[in-house]
Coordinates of C-alpha atoms and ligand atoms in Angstrom, one line a residue:
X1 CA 66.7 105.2 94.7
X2 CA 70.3 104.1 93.5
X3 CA 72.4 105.7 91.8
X4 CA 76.3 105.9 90.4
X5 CA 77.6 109.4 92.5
X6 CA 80.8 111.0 91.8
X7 CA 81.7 113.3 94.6
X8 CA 85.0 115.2 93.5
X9 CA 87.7 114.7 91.3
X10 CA 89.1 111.1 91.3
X11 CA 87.1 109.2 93.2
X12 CA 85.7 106.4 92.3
X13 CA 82.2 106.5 90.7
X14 CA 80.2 104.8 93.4
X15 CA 76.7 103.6 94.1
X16 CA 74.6 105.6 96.7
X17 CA 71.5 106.4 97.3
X18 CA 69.9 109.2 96.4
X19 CA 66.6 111.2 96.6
X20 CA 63.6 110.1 94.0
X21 CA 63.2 113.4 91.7
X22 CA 60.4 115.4 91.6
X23 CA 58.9 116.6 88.6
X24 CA 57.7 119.7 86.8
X25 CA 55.0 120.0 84.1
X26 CA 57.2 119.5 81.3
X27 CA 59.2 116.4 82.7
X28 CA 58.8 112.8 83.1
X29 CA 60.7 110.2 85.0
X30 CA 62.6 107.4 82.8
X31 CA 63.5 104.2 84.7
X32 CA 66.8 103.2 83.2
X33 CA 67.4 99.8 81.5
X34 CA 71.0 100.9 79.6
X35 CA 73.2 103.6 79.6
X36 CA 76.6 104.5 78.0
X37 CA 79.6 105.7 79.2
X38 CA 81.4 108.8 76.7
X39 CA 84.8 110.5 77.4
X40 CA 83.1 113.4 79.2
X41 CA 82.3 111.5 81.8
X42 CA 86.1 110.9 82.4
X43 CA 86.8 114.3 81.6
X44 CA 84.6 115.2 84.6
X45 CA 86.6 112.7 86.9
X46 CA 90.1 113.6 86.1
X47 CA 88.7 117.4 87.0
X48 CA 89.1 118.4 83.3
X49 CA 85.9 119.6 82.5
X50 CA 84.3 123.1 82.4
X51 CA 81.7 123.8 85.8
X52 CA 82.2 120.7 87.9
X53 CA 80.1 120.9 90.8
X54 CA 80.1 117.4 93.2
X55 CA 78.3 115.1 94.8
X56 CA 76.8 114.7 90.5
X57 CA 75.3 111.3 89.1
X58 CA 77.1 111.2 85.5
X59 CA 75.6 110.1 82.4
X60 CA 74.1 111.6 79.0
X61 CA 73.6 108.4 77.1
X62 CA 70.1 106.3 78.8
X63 CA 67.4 104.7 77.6
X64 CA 64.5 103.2 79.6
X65 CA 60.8 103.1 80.1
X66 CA 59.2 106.1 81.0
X67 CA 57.8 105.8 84.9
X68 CA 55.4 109.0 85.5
X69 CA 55.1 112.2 83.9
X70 CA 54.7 115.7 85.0
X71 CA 51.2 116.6 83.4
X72 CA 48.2 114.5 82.8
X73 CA 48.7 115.7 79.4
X74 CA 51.6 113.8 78.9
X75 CA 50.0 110.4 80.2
X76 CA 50.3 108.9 76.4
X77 CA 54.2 108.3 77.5
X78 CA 53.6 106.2 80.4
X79 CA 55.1 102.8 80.1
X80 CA 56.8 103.9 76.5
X81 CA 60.6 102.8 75.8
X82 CA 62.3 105.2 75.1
X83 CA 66.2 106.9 74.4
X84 CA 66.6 110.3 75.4
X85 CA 68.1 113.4 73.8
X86 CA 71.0 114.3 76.0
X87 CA 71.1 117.9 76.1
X88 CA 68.8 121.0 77.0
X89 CA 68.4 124.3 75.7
X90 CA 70.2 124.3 72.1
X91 CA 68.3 127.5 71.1
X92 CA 67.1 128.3 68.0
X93 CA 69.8 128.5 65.8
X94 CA 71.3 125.3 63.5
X95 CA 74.7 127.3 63.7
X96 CA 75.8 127.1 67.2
X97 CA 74.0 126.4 70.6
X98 CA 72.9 129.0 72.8
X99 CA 74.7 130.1 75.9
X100 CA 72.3 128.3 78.3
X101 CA 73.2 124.6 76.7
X102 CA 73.6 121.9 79.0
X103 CA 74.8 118.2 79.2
X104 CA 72.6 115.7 80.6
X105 CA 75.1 114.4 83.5
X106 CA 76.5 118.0 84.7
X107 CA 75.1 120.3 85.7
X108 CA 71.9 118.1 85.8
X109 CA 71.5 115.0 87.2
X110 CA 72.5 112.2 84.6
X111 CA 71.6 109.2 83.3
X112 CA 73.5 107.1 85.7
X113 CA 70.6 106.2 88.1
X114 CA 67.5 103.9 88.7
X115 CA 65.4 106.9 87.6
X116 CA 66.4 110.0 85.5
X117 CA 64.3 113.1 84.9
X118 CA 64.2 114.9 81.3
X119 CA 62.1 117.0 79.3
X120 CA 59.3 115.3 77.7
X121 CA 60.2 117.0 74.2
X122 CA 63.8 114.9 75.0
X123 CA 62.2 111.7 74.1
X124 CA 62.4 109.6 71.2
X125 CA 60.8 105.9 71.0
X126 CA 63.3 103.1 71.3
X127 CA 63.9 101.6 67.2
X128 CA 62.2 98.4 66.9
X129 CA 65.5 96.6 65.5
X130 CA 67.6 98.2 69.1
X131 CA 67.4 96.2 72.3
X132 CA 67.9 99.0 75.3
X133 CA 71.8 98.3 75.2
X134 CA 72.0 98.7 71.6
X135 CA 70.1 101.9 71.4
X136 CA 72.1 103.3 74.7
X137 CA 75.0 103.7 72.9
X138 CA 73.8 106.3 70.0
X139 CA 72.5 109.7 72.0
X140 CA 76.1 111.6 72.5
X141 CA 78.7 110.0 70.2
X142 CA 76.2 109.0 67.8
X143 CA 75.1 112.8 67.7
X144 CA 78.4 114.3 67.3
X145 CA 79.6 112.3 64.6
X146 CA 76.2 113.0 62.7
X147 CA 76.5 116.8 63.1
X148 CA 80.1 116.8 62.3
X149 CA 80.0 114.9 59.0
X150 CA 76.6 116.1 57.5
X151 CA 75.7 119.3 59.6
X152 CA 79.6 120.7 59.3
X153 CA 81.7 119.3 56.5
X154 CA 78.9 118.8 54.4
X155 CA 80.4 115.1 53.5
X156 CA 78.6 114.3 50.1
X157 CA 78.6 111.0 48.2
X158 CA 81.3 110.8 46.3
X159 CA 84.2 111.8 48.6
X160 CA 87.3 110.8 50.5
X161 CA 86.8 110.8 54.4
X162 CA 89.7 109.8 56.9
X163 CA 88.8 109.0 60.2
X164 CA 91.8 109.7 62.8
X165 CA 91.4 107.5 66.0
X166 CA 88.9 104.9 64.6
X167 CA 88.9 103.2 68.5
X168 CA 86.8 106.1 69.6
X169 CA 82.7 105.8 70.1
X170 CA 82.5 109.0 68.3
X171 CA 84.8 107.9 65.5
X172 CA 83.3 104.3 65.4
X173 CA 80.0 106.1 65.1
X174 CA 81.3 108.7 61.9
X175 CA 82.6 105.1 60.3
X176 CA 78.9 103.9 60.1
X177 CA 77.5 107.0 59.0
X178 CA 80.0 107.2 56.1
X179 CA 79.6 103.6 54.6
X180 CA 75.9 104.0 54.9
X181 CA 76.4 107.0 52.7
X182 CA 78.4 104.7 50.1
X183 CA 81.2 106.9 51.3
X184 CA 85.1 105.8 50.9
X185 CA 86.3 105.5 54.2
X186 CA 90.1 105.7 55.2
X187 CA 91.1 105.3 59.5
X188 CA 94.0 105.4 61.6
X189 CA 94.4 103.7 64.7
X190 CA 97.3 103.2 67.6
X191 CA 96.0 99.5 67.1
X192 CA 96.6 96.5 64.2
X193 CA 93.2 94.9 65.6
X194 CA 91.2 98.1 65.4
X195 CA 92.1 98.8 61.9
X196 CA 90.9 95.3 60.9
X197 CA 87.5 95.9 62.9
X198 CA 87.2 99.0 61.0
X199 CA 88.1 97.3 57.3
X200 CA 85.6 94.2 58.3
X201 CA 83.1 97.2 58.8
X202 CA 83.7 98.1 54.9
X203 CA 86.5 100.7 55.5
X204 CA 88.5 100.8 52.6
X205 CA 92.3 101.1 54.3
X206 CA 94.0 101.9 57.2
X207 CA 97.1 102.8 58.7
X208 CA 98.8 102.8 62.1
X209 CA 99.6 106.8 63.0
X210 CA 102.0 105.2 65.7
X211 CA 104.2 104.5 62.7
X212 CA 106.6 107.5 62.1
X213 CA 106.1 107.3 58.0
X214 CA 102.2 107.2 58.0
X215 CA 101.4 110.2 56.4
X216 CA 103.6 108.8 53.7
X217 CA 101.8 105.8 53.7
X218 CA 98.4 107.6 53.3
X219 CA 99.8 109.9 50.5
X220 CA 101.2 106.4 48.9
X221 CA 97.7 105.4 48.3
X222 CA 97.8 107.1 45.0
X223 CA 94.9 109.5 45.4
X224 CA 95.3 113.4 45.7
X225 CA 94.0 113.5 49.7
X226 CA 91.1 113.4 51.4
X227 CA 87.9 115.7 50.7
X228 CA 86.7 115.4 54.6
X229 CA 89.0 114.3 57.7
X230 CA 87.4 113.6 61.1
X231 CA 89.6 114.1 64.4
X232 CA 88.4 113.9 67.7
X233 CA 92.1 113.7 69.2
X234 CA 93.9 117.2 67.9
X235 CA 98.0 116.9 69.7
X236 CA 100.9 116.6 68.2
X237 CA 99.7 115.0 64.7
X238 CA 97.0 117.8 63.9
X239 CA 99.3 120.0 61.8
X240 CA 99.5 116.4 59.5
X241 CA 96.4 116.3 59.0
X242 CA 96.4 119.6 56.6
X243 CA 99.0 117.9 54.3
X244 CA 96.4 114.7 54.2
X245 CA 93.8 117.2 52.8
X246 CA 92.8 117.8 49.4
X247 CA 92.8 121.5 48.3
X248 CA 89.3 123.1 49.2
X249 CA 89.0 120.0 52.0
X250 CA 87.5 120.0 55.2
X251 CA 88.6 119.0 58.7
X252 CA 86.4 118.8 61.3
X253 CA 86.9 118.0 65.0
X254 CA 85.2 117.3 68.4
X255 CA 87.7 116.7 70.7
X256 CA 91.2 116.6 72.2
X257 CA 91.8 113.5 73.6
X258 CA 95.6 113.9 72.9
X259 CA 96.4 117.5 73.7
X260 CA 95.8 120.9 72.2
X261 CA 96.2 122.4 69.0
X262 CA 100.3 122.8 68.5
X263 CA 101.2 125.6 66.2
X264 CA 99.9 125.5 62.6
X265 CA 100.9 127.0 59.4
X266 CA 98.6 129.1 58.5
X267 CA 99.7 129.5 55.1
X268 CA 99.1 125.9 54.7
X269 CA 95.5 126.5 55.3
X270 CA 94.8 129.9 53.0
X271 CA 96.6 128.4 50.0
X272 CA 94.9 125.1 50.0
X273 CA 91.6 126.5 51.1
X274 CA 91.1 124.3 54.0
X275 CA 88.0 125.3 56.2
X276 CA 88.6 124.0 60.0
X277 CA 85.8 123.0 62.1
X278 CA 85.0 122.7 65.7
X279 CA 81.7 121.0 66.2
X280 CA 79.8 120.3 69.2
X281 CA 77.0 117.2 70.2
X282 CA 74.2 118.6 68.3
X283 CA 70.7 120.3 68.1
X284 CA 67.3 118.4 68.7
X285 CA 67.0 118.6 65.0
X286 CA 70.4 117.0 64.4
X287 CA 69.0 114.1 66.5
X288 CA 66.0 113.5 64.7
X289 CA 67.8 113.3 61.6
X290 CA 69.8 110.7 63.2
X291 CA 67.4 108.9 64.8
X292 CA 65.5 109.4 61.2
X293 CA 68.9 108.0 59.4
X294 CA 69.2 105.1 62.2
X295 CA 65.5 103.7 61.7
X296 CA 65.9 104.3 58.3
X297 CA 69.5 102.1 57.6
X298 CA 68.4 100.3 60.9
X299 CA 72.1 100.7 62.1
X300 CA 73.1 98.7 64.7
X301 CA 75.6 100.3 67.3
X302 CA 79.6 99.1 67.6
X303 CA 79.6 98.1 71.1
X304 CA 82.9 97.1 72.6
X305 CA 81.9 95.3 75.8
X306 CA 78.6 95.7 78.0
X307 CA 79.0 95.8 82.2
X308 CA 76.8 95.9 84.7
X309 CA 76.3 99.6 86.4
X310 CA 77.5 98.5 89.4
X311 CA 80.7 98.2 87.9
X312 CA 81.3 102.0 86.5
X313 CA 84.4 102.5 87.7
X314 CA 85.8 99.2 86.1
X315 CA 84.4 100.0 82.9
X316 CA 85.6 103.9 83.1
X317 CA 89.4 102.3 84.0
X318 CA 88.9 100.6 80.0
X319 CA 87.5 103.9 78.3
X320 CA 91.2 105.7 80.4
X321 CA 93.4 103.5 78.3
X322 CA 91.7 103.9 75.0
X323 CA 91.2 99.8 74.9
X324 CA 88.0 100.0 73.6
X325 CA 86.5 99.3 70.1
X326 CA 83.5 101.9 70.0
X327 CA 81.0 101.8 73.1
X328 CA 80.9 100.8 76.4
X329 CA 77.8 100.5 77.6
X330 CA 76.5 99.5 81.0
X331 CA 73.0 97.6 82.0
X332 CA 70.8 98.8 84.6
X333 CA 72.2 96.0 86.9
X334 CA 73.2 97.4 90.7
X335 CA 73.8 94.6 92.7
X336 CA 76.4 91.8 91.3
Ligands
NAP1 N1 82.4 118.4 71.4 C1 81.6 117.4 71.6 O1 80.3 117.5 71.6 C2 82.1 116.0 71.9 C3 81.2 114.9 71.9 C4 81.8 113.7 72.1 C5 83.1 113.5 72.3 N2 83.9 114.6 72.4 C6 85.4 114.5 72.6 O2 85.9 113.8 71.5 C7 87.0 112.9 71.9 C8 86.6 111.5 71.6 O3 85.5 111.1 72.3 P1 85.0 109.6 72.4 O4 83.8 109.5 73.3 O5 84.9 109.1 71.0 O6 86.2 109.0 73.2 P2 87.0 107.7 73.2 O7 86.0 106.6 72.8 O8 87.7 107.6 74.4 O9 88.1 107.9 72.0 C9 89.4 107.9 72.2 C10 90.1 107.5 70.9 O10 90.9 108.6 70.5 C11 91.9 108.1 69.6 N3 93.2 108.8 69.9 C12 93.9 108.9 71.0 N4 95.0 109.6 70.8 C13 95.1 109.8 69.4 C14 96.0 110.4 68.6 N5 97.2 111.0 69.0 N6 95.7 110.5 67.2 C15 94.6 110.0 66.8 N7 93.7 109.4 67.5 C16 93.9 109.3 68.8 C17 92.1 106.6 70.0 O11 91.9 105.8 68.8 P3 92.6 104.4 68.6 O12 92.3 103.6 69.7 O13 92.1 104.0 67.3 O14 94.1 104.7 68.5 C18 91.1 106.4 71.1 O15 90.4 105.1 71.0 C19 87.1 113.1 73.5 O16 88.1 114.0 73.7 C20 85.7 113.7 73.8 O17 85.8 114.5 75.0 C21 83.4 115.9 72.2

C-alpha cells in the first residue's frame, strides 16, 4: 500500500510503499478518505520532538471507512465511516495520562497512509452533518482545545476568554468551543485578516500582539482582564499574559510554538492567584464529550485550505510559516 514516509529529520515527507498491516484481535484496518496535518507532525520533521524513530508514516488526525477487523466479533464495523481517536493508552485517571501514552503517528504508524490500523475502542462514527474532510480536522486540535478550556480552566458561561494566536488549528478550535458556550471571546493574531476571520466567527475583539502597545490596547477595553486565557505559543510574550489576567484567572497552555517559558514573576502569580496550566490532547472520555458537544452544536471545522496527500510536503511548507487560518487538511488523493 502507499503511504506518506518520513525517513529522518528534514526530508521531505514522501510517498512509498509500504507493507499492508496485520492485525490483532482488538484492531481493525481504516482505509483513509481525509486526514489533517497538526504541528507535531512538523515538530517531528524539524527533529524536535521527544522519541523520533525513522523511516515513520505521520499522522494522528484520519477518518475513513473501516476495511477488516481483527475478530469476527467486531464484524458490526465493516464498511462503517468513521474518525478515529488519536491516541492509546491514556490510563485511568481524568488528571493526567499514564506513562505508556502514545500519539497515533510516532511511535505507531499514523494516519498518513492508504490503510491505518487502530484499536477498535478508537472509533467513533463519522457526524452525519461532516463530510470526511470536515470531520478530519477535529481528532488532535479539536481535542486539546476541549480539554484545555472545559477539562482544565473550567471556562464557565459568563466569562472573559482570550485566545493568543487565533491562526492556530488548536486555537481556531478553542474560538468555536467558546462561542458555542455563549462565551465572550477576545484573540490576538500576528495578522489584520485573521483577526477579522476570527470577529466574523462571533469574537468580540481583537488585537495585533505584533504591535508593541497591545497589552495596553487589551487593558483599554475597559474591563478588569480576562477570567480564562488560552496560549498555545508561550516565548517572549508569556510573562504579559499574567498582567491580562483577572485576579483568581486561569491560563492554560498546550504548546510553544514561539519558544520557552522566559523568566516569570512569581509574585505576580501568588498575589493575583493565578493557577497556570499545562494540558495535553486528551483522554477517550475528553473525546466523547467532544464528539458529544460536536453532534450536539453540529460544529463545522475552520478549515484553511484542503490538498491532496500527495502533496504533504507542500501543505507542511504552509503550516512552517504560520499562514494558515485553522486546519489543513489533506484528501486521500496519491497520484496528481
Ligand atoms: N500538548 C498537546 O497535546 C498539543 C496538542 C496540539 C498542539 N500542541 C502544540 O500547540 C501549538 C499550536 O498547535 P497548532 O496545531 O494549533 O499549531 P499551528 O496551527 O501551527 O499554530 C501556530 C499559531 O501560533 C500562533 N503564534 C505563533 N507565534 C506566536 C506568538 N509569539 N504569540 C502568540 N501566538 C503565536 C500563530 O497565530 P497567528 O497566526 O494568529 O499569529 C500561529 O498561527 C504547537 O506548538 C503544538 O505543538 C500541543
Amino acid at each position: 500500500m502507499k503511504a506518506i514516509v518520513l525517513d529522518g529529520v528534514h526530508k521531505p515527507f514522501q510517498i512509498k510503499d509500504v507493507k499492508k498491516p496485520t492485525l490483532a484481535a482488538n484492531e481493525v484496518l481504516v482505509r483513509v478518505k481525509a486526514v489533517a496535518l497538526n504541528r507535531r507532525d512538523w515538530w517531528i520533521q524539524q527533529g524536535q520532538y521527544a522519541g523520533l524513530k525513522f523511516p515513520l508514516i505521520p499522522g494522528s488526525d484520519g477518518t475513513g471507512i473501516v476495511e477488516a477487523v481483527g475478530s469476527p466479533s467486531e464484524e458490526r464495523w465493516l464498511g462503517q465511516e468513521v474518525m478515529i481517536y488519536p491516541a492509546n493508552d491514556w490510563g485511568d485517571s481524568e488528571l493526567a495520562q499514564d506513562k505508556d501514552f502514545t500519539i497515533l503517528g510516532l511511535p505507531d504508524s499514523g494516519t498518513f497512509a492508504e490503510l491505518v490500523k487502530v484499536k477498535v475502542h478508537n472509533l467513533f462514527i463519522l457526524p452525519y452533518h461532516l463530510s470526511f474532510e470536515e470531520a478530519a480536522a477535529f481528532p488532535l486540535a479539536g481535542l486539546t482545545a476541549y480539554r484545555a478550556l472545559f477539562c482544565r480552566a473550567k471556562l464557565k458561561k459568563g466569562e472573559r476568554l482570550l485566545i493568543n494566536g487565533i491562526g492556530g488549528g488548536v486555537a481556531t478550535f478553542a474560538l468555536q468551543w467558546a462561542l458555542h458556550m455563549g462565551i465572550d471571546v477576545y484573540v490576538t493574531s500576528s495578522k489584520k485578516e485573521k483577526i477579522k476571520r476570527a470577529l466574523d466567527m462571533g469574537a468580540k475583539d481583537g488585537v495585533l500582539y505584533t504591535d508593541p502597545d497591545w497589552v495596553k490596547q487589551l487593558r483599554q477595553k475597559g474591563f478588569a482582564g480576562f477570567d480564562v486565557i488560552f496560549d498555545s505559543a508561550l516565548g517572549d510574550s508569556f510573562p504579559d499574559l499574567l498582567d491580562l489576567a483577572i485576579s483568581g484567572g486561569r491560563i492554560v497552555f498546550c504548546g510553544g510554538t514561539a519558544g520557552n517559558l522566559p523568566p516569570l514573576n512569581g509574585r505576580k502569580i501568588f498575589w493575583k492567584q493565578l493557577s497556570i496550566l499545562g494540558t495535553t490532547m486528551g483522554s477517550p472520555k475528553d473525546f466523547k464529550e467532544m464528539m458529544d458537544f460536536v453532534n450536539h452544536h453540529k460544529v463545522k471545522p475552520v478549515v484553511d485550505s484542503v490538498y491532496p496527500i500527495a502533496l504533504t510536503e507542500k501543505a507542511i511548507q504552509k503550516m512552517a510559516t504560520s499562514d494558515q487560518f485553522g486546519k489543513i487538511v489533506l484528501r486521500a488523493e496519491w497520484n496528481i
